[in-house]
mmCIF file of C-alpha atoms in Angstrom:
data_model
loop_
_atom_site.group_PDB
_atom_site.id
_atom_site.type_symbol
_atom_site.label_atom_id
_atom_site.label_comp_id
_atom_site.label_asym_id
_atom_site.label_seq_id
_atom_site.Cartn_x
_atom_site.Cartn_y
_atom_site.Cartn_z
ATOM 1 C CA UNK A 1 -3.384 -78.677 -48.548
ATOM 2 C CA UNK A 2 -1.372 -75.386 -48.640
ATOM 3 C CA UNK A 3 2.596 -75.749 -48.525
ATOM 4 C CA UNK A 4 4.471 -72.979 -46.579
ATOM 5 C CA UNK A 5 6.765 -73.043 -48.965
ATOM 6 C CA UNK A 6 10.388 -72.193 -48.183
ATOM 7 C CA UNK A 7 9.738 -68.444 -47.293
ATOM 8 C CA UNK A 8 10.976 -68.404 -43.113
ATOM 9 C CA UNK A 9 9.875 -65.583 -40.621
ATOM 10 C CA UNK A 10 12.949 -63.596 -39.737
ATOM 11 C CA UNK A 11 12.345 -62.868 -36.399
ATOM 12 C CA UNK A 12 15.912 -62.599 -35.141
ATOM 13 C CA UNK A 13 17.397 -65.124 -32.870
ATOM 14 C CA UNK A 14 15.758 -63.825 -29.801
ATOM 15 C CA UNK A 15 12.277 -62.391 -28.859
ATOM 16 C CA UNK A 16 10.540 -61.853 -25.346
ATOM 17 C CA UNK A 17 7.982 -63.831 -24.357
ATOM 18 C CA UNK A 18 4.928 -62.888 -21.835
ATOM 19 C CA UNK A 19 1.315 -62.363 -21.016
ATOM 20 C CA UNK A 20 1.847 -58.837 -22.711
ATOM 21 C CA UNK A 21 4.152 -55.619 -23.434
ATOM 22 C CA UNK A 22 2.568 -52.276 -23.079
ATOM 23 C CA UNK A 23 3.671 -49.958 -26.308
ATOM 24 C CA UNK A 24 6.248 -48.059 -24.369
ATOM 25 C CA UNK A 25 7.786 -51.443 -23.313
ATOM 26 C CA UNK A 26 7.882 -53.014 -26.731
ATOM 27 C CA UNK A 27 9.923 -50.011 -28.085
ATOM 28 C CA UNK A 28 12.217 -50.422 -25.097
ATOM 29 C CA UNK A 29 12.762 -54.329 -26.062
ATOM 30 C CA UNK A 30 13.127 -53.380 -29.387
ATOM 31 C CA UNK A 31 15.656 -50.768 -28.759
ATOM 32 C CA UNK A 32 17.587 -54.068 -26.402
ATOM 33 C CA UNK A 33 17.971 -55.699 -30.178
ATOM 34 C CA UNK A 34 15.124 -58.236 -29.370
ATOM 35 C CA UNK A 35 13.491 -58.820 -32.699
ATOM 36 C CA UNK A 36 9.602 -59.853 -31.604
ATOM 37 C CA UNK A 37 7.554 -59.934 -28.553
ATOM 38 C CA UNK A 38 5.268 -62.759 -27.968
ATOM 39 C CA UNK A 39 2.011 -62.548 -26.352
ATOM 40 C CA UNK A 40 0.962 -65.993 -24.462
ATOM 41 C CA UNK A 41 -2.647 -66.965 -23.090
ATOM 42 C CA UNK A 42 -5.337 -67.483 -25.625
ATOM 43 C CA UNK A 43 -6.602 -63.998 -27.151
ATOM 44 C CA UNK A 44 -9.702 -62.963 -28.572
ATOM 45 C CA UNK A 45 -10.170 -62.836 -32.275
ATOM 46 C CA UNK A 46 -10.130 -59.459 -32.658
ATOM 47 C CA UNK A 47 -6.027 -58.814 -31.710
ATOM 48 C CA UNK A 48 -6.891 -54.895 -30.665
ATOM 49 C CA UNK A 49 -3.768 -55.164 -28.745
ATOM 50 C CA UNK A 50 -1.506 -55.526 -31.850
ATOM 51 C CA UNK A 51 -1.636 -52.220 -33.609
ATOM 52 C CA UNK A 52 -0.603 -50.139 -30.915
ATOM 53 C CA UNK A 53 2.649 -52.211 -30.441
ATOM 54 C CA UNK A 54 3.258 -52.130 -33.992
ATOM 55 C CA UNK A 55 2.970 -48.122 -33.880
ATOM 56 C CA UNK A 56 5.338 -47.955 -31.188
ATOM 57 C CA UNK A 57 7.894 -49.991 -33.081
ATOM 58 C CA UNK A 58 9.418 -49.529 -36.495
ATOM 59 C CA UNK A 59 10.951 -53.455 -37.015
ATOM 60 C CA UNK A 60 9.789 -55.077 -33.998
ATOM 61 C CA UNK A 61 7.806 -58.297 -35.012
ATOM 62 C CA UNK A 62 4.570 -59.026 -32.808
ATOM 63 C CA UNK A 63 3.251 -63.146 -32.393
ATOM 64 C CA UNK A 64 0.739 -64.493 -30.381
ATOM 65 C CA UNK A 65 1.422 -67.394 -28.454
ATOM 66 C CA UNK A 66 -1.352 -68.656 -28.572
ATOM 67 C CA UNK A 67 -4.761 -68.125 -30.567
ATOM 68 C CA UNK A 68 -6.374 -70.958 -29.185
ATOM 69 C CA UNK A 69 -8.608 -72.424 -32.393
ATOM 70 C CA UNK A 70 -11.572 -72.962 -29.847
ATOM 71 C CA UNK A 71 -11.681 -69.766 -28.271
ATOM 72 C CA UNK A 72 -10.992 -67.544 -31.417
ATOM 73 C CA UNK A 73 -13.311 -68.336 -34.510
ATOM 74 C CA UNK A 74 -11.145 -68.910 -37.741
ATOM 75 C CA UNK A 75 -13.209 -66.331 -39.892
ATOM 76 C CA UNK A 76 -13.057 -63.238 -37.096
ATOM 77 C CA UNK A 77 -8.954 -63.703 -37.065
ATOM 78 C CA UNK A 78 -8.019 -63.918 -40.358
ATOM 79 C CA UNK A 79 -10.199 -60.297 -40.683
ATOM 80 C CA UNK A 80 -7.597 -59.139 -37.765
ATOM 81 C CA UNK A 81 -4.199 -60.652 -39.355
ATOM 82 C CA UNK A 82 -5.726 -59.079 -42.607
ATOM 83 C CA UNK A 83 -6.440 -55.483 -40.909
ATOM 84 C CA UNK A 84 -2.944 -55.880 -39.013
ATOM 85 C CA UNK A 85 -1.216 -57.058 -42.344
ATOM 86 C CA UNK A 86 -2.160 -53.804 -44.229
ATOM 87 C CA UNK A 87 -1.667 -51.525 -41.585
ATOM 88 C CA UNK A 88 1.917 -53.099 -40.999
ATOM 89 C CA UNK A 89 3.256 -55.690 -43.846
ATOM 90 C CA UNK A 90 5.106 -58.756 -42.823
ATOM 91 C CA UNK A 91 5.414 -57.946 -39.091
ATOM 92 C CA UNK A 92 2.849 -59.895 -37.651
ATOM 93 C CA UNK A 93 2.908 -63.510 -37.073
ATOM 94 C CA UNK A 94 -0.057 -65.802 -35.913
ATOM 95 C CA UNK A 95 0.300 -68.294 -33.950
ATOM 96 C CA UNK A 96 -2.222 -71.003 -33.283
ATOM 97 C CA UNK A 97 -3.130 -74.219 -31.191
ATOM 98 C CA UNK A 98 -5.811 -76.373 -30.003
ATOM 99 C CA UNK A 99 -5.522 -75.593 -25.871
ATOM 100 C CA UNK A 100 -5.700 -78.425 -23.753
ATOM 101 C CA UNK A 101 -8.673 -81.154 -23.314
ATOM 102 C CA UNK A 102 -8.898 -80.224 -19.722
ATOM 103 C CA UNK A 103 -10.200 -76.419 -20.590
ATOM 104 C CA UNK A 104 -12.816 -76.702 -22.914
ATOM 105 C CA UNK A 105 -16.205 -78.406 -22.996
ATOM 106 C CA UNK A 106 -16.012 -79.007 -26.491
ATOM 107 C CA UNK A 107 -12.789 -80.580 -27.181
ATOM 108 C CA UNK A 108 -13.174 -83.041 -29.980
ATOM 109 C CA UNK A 109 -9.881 -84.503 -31.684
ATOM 110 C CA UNK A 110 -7.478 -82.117 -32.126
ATOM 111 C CA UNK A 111 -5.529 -82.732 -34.791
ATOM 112 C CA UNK A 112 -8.666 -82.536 -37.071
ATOM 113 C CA UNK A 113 -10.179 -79.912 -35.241
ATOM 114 C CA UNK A 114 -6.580 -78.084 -36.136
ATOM 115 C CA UNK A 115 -6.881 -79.062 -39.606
ATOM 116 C CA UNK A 116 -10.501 -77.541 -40.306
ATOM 117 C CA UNK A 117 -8.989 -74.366 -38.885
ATOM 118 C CA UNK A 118 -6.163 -74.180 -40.705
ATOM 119 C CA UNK A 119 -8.785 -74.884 -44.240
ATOM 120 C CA UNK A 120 -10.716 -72.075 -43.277
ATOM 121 C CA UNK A 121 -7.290 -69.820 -42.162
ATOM 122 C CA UNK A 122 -6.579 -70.859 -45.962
ATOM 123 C CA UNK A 123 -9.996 -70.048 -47.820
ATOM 124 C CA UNK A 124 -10.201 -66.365 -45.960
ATOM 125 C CA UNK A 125 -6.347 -65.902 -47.469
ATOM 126 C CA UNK A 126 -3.953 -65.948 -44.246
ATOM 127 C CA UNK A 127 -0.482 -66.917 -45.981
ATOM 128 C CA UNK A 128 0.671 -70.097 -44.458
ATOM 129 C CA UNK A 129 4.205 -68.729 -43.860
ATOM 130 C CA UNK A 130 2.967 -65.773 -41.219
ATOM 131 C CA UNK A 131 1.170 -68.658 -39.106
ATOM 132 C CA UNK A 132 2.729 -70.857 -36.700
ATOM 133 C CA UNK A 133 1.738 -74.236 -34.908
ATOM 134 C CA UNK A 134 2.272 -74.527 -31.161
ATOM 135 C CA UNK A 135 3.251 -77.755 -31.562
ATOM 136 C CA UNK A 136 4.769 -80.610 -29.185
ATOM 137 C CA UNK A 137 4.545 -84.346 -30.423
ATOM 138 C CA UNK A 138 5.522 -85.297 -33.947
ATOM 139 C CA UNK A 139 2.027 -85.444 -35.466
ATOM 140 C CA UNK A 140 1.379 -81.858 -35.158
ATOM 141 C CA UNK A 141 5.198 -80.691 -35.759
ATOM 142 C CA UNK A 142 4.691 -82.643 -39.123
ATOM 143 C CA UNK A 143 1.578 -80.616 -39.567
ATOM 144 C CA UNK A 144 3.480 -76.911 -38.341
ATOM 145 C CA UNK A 145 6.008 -77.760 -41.031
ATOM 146 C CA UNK A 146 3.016 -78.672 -44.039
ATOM 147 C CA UNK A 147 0.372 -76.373 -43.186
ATOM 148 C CA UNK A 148 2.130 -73.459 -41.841
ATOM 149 C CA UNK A 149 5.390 -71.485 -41.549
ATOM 150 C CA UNK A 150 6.735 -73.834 -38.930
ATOM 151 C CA UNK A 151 6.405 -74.933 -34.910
ATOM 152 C CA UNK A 152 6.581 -72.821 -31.577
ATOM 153 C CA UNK A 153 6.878 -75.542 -28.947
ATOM 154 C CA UNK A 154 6.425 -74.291 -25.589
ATOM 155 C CA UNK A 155 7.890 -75.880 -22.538
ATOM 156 C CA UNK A 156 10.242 -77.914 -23.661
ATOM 157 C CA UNK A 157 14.210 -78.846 -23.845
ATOM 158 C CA UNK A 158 16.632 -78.133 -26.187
ATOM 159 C CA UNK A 159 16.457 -81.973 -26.716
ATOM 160 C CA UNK A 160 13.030 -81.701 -28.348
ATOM 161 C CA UNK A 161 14.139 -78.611 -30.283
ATOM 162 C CA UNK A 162 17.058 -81.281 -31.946
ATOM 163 C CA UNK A 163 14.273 -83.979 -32.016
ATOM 164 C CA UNK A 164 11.822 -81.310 -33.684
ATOM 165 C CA UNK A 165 14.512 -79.812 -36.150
ATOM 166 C CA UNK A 166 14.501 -83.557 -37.616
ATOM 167 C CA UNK A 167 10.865 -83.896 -38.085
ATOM 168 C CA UNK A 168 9.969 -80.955 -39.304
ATOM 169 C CA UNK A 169 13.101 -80.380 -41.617
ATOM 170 C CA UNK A 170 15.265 -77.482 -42.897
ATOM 171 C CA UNK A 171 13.099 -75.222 -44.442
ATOM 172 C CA UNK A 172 10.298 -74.730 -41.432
ATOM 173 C CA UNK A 173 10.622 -72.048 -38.936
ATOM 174 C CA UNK A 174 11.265 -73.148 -35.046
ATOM 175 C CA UNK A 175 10.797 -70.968 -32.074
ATOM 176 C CA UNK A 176 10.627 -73.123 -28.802
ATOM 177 C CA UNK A 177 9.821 -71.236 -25.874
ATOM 178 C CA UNK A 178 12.074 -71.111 -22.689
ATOM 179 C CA UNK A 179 11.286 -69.371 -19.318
ATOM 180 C CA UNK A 180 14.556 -67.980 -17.572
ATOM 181 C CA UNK A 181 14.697 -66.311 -13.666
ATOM 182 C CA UNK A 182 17.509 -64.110 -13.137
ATOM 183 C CA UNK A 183 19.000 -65.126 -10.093
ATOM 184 C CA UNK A 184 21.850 -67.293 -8.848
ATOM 185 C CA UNK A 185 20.000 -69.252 -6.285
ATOM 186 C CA UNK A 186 18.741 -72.196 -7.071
ATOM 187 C CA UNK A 187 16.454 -72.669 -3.894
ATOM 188 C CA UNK A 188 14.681 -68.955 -5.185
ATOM 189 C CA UNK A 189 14.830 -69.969 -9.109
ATOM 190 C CA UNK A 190 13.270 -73.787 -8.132
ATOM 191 C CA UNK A 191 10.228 -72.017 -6.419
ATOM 192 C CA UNK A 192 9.677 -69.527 -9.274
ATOM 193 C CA UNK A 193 10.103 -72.185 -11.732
ATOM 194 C CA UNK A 194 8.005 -74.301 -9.452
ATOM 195 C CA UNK A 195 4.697 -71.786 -9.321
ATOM 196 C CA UNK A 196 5.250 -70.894 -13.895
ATOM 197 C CA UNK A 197 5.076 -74.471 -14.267
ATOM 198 C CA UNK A 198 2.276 -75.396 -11.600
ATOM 199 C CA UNK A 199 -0.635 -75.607 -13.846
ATOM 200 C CA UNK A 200 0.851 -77.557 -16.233
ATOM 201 C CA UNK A 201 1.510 -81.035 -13.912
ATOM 202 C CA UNK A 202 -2.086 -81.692 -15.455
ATOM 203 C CA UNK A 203 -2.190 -81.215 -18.690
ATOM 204 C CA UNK A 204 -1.599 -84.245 -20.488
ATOM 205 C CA UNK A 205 -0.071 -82.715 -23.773
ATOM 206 C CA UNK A 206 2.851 -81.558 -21.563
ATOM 207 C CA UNK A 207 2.950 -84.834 -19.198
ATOM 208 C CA UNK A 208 2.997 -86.686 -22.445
ATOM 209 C CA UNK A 209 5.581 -84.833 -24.361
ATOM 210 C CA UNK A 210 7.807 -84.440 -20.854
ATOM 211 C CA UNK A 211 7.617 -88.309 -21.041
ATOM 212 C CA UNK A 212 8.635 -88.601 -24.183
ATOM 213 C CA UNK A 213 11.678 -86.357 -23.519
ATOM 214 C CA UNK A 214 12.833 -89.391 -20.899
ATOM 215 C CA UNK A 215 11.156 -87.627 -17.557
ATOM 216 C CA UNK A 216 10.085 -90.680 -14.930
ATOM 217 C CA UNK A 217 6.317 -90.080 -13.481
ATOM 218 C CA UNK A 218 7.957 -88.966 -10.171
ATOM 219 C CA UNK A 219 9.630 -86.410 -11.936
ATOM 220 C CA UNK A 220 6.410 -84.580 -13.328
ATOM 221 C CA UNK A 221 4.413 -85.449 -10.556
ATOM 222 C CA UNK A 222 3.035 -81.876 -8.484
ATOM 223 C CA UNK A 223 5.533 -80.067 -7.819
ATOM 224 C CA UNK A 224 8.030 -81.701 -10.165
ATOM 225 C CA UNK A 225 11.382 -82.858 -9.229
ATOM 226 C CA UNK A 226 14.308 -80.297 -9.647
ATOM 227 C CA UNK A 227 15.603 -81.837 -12.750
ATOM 228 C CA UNK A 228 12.600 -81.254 -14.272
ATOM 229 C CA UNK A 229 12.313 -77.423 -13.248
ATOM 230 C CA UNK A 230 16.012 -76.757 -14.439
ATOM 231 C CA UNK A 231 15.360 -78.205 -17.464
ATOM 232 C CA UNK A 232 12.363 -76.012 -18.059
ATOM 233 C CA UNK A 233 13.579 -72.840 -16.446
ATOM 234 C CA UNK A 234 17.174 -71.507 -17.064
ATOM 235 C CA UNK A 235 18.294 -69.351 -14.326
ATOM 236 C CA UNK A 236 22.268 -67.974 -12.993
ATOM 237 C CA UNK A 237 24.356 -65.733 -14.316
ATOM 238 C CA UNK A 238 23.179 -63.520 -17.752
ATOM 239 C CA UNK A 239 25.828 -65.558 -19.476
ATOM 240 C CA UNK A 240 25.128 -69.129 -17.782
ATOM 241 C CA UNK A 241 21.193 -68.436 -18.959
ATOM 242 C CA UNK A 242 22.523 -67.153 -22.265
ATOM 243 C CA UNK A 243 24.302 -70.095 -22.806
ATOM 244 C CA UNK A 244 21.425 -72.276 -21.593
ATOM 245 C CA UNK A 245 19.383 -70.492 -24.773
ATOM 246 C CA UNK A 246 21.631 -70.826 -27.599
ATOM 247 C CA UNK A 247 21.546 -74.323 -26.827
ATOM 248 C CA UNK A 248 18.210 -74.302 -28.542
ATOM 249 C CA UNK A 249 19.766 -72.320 -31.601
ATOM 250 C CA UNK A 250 22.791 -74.646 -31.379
ATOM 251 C CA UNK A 251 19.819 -77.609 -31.576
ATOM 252 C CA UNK A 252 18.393 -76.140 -34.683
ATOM 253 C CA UNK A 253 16.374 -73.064 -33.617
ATOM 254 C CA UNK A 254 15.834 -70.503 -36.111
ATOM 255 C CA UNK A 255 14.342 -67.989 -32.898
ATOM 256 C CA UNK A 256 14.082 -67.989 -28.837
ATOM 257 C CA UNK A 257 11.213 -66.814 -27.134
ATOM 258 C CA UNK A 258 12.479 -65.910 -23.781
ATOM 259 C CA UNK A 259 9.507 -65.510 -21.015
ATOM 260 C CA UNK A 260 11.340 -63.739 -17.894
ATOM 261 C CA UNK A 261 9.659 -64.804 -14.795
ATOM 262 C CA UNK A 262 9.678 -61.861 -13.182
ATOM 263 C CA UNK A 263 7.190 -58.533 -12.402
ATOM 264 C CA UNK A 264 5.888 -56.749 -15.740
ATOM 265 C CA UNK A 265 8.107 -53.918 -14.176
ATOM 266 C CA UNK A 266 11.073 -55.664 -14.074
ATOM 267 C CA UNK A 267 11.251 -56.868 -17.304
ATOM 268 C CA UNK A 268 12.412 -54.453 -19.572
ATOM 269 C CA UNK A 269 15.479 -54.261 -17.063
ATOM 270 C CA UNK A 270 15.990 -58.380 -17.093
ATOM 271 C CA UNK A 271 15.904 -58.103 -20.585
ATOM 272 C CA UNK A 272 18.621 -55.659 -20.622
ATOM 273 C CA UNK A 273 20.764 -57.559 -18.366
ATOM 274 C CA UNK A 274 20.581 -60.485 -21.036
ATOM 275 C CA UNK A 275 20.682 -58.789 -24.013
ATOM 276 C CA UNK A 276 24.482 -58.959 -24.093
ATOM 277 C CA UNK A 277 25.536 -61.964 -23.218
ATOM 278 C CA UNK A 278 22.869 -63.202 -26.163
ATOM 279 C CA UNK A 279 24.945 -60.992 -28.542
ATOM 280 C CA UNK A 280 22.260 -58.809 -29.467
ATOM 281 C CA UNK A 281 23.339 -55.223 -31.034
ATOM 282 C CA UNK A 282 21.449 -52.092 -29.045
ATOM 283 C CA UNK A 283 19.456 -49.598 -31.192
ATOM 284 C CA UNK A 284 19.849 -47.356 -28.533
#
């Protein structure tokens, strides 16, 4: 077993979150005072797509959100966090998770399935405090905080981010995701919210974890009940969403990925509007 020791990522206290940044729009982020950008979806092993944000930037961290363990062969990614590593020390972080039962053919138990990956992460050298768990229910946040540098729970509550703090303890690095829509309607947030969080009303690692967080059946039942979408999706003024994210640093996060529902093109410019009202200092 390989202890991440007490060595945390410092990622800032707020990153962007998304399906992807082109180079030009990570250097604009960066420039906002946004200290990482955080690709979701599950991509392949070889992490092409990393470099060329990295060039762009000079501090700007890069994570993925996820590599999905059945997807991305163990060996294959440790070669790309070792090429990216060289290339650009310290500011890439891998994160990893086992997907979701309903997407994959081959879905065995999980949490030893997660294990074996992280042995073989370990015997081709990844350090275990530039890795990160996606993690949700204790088991696995236990794990995060044991096998790697710490837990990036995705939607979830700043409620779970106190529960996880506790679990995981002190010294383990915690970035829980949390989707925002810039807009003071609630009717227009509700149906963005409503379509992000669509695919997840069967997945039974959210369902479960949503339960666990004291959400009825009706309330993630297709197409969830409104308390459930404003607990998952912030949305009002810059400084009423602000506020709704450093409830999650108030809770015990060390980091906030922020995923702006929005077009790719817009999101430079939401990010801008938040950036002050989440204190963060321009480079620009």
């Amino acid at each position: 077993m390989t202890d991440a020791g007490t060595s945390k990522p410092n990622l800032g206290r707020f990153g962007s979150f998304g399906r992807g940044v082109t180079p030009q729009q990570a250097k604009e982020i960066e420039a906002l005072g946004y200290g990482a950008v955080w690709v979701g979806g599950s991509p392949p092993a070889e992490l092409e797509w990393v470099e060329p944000i990295l060039e762009a930037t000079t501090t700007l961290q890069v994570a993925t959100g996820i590599v999905n363990i059945w997807t991305a062969p163990a060996p294959q990614v440790a070669e790309s966090f070792h090429r990216i590593d060289k290339a650009y020390p310290g500011r890439f972080l891998l994160g990893i998770g086992v997907g979701h039962r309903e997407a994959h053919s081959e879905y065995r138990k999980p949490y030893d399935a997660l294990t074996q990956y992280l042995d073989q992460l370990d015997e081709f050298g990844v350090p275990a405090d530039r890795r990160v768990l996606a993690a949700l229910g204790p088991r696995v946040l236990k794990l995060s905080a044991q096998r790697s540098a710490g837990a990036h729970p995705y939607l979830t509550t700043p409620e779970h981010t106190a529960q996880a703090r506790e679990l995981i303890g002190s010294a383990a690095f915690l970035a829980p995701e949390h989707k925002v829509v810039l807009t003071t309607d609630a009717d227009k947030a509700r149906a963005v919210g409503r379509k992000a969080l669509d695919m997840y009303f069967n997945l039974a690692n959210y369902r479960n974890n949503w339960q666990r967080l004291g959400f009825s059946e009706d309330d993630i039942t297709r197409p969830g009940s409104d308390r459930l979408v404003d607990a998952m999706v912030a949305y009002g003024t810059p400084e009423a969403i602000a506020a709704r994210l450093t409830e999650h640093l108030d809770a015990g996060a060390d980091h906030v990925p922020v995923q702006v529902l929005t077009r790719a093109e817009n999101l430079v410019p939401a990010l801008a509007e938040l950036a002050g009202p989440l204190g963060l200092t321009s480079a620009g």
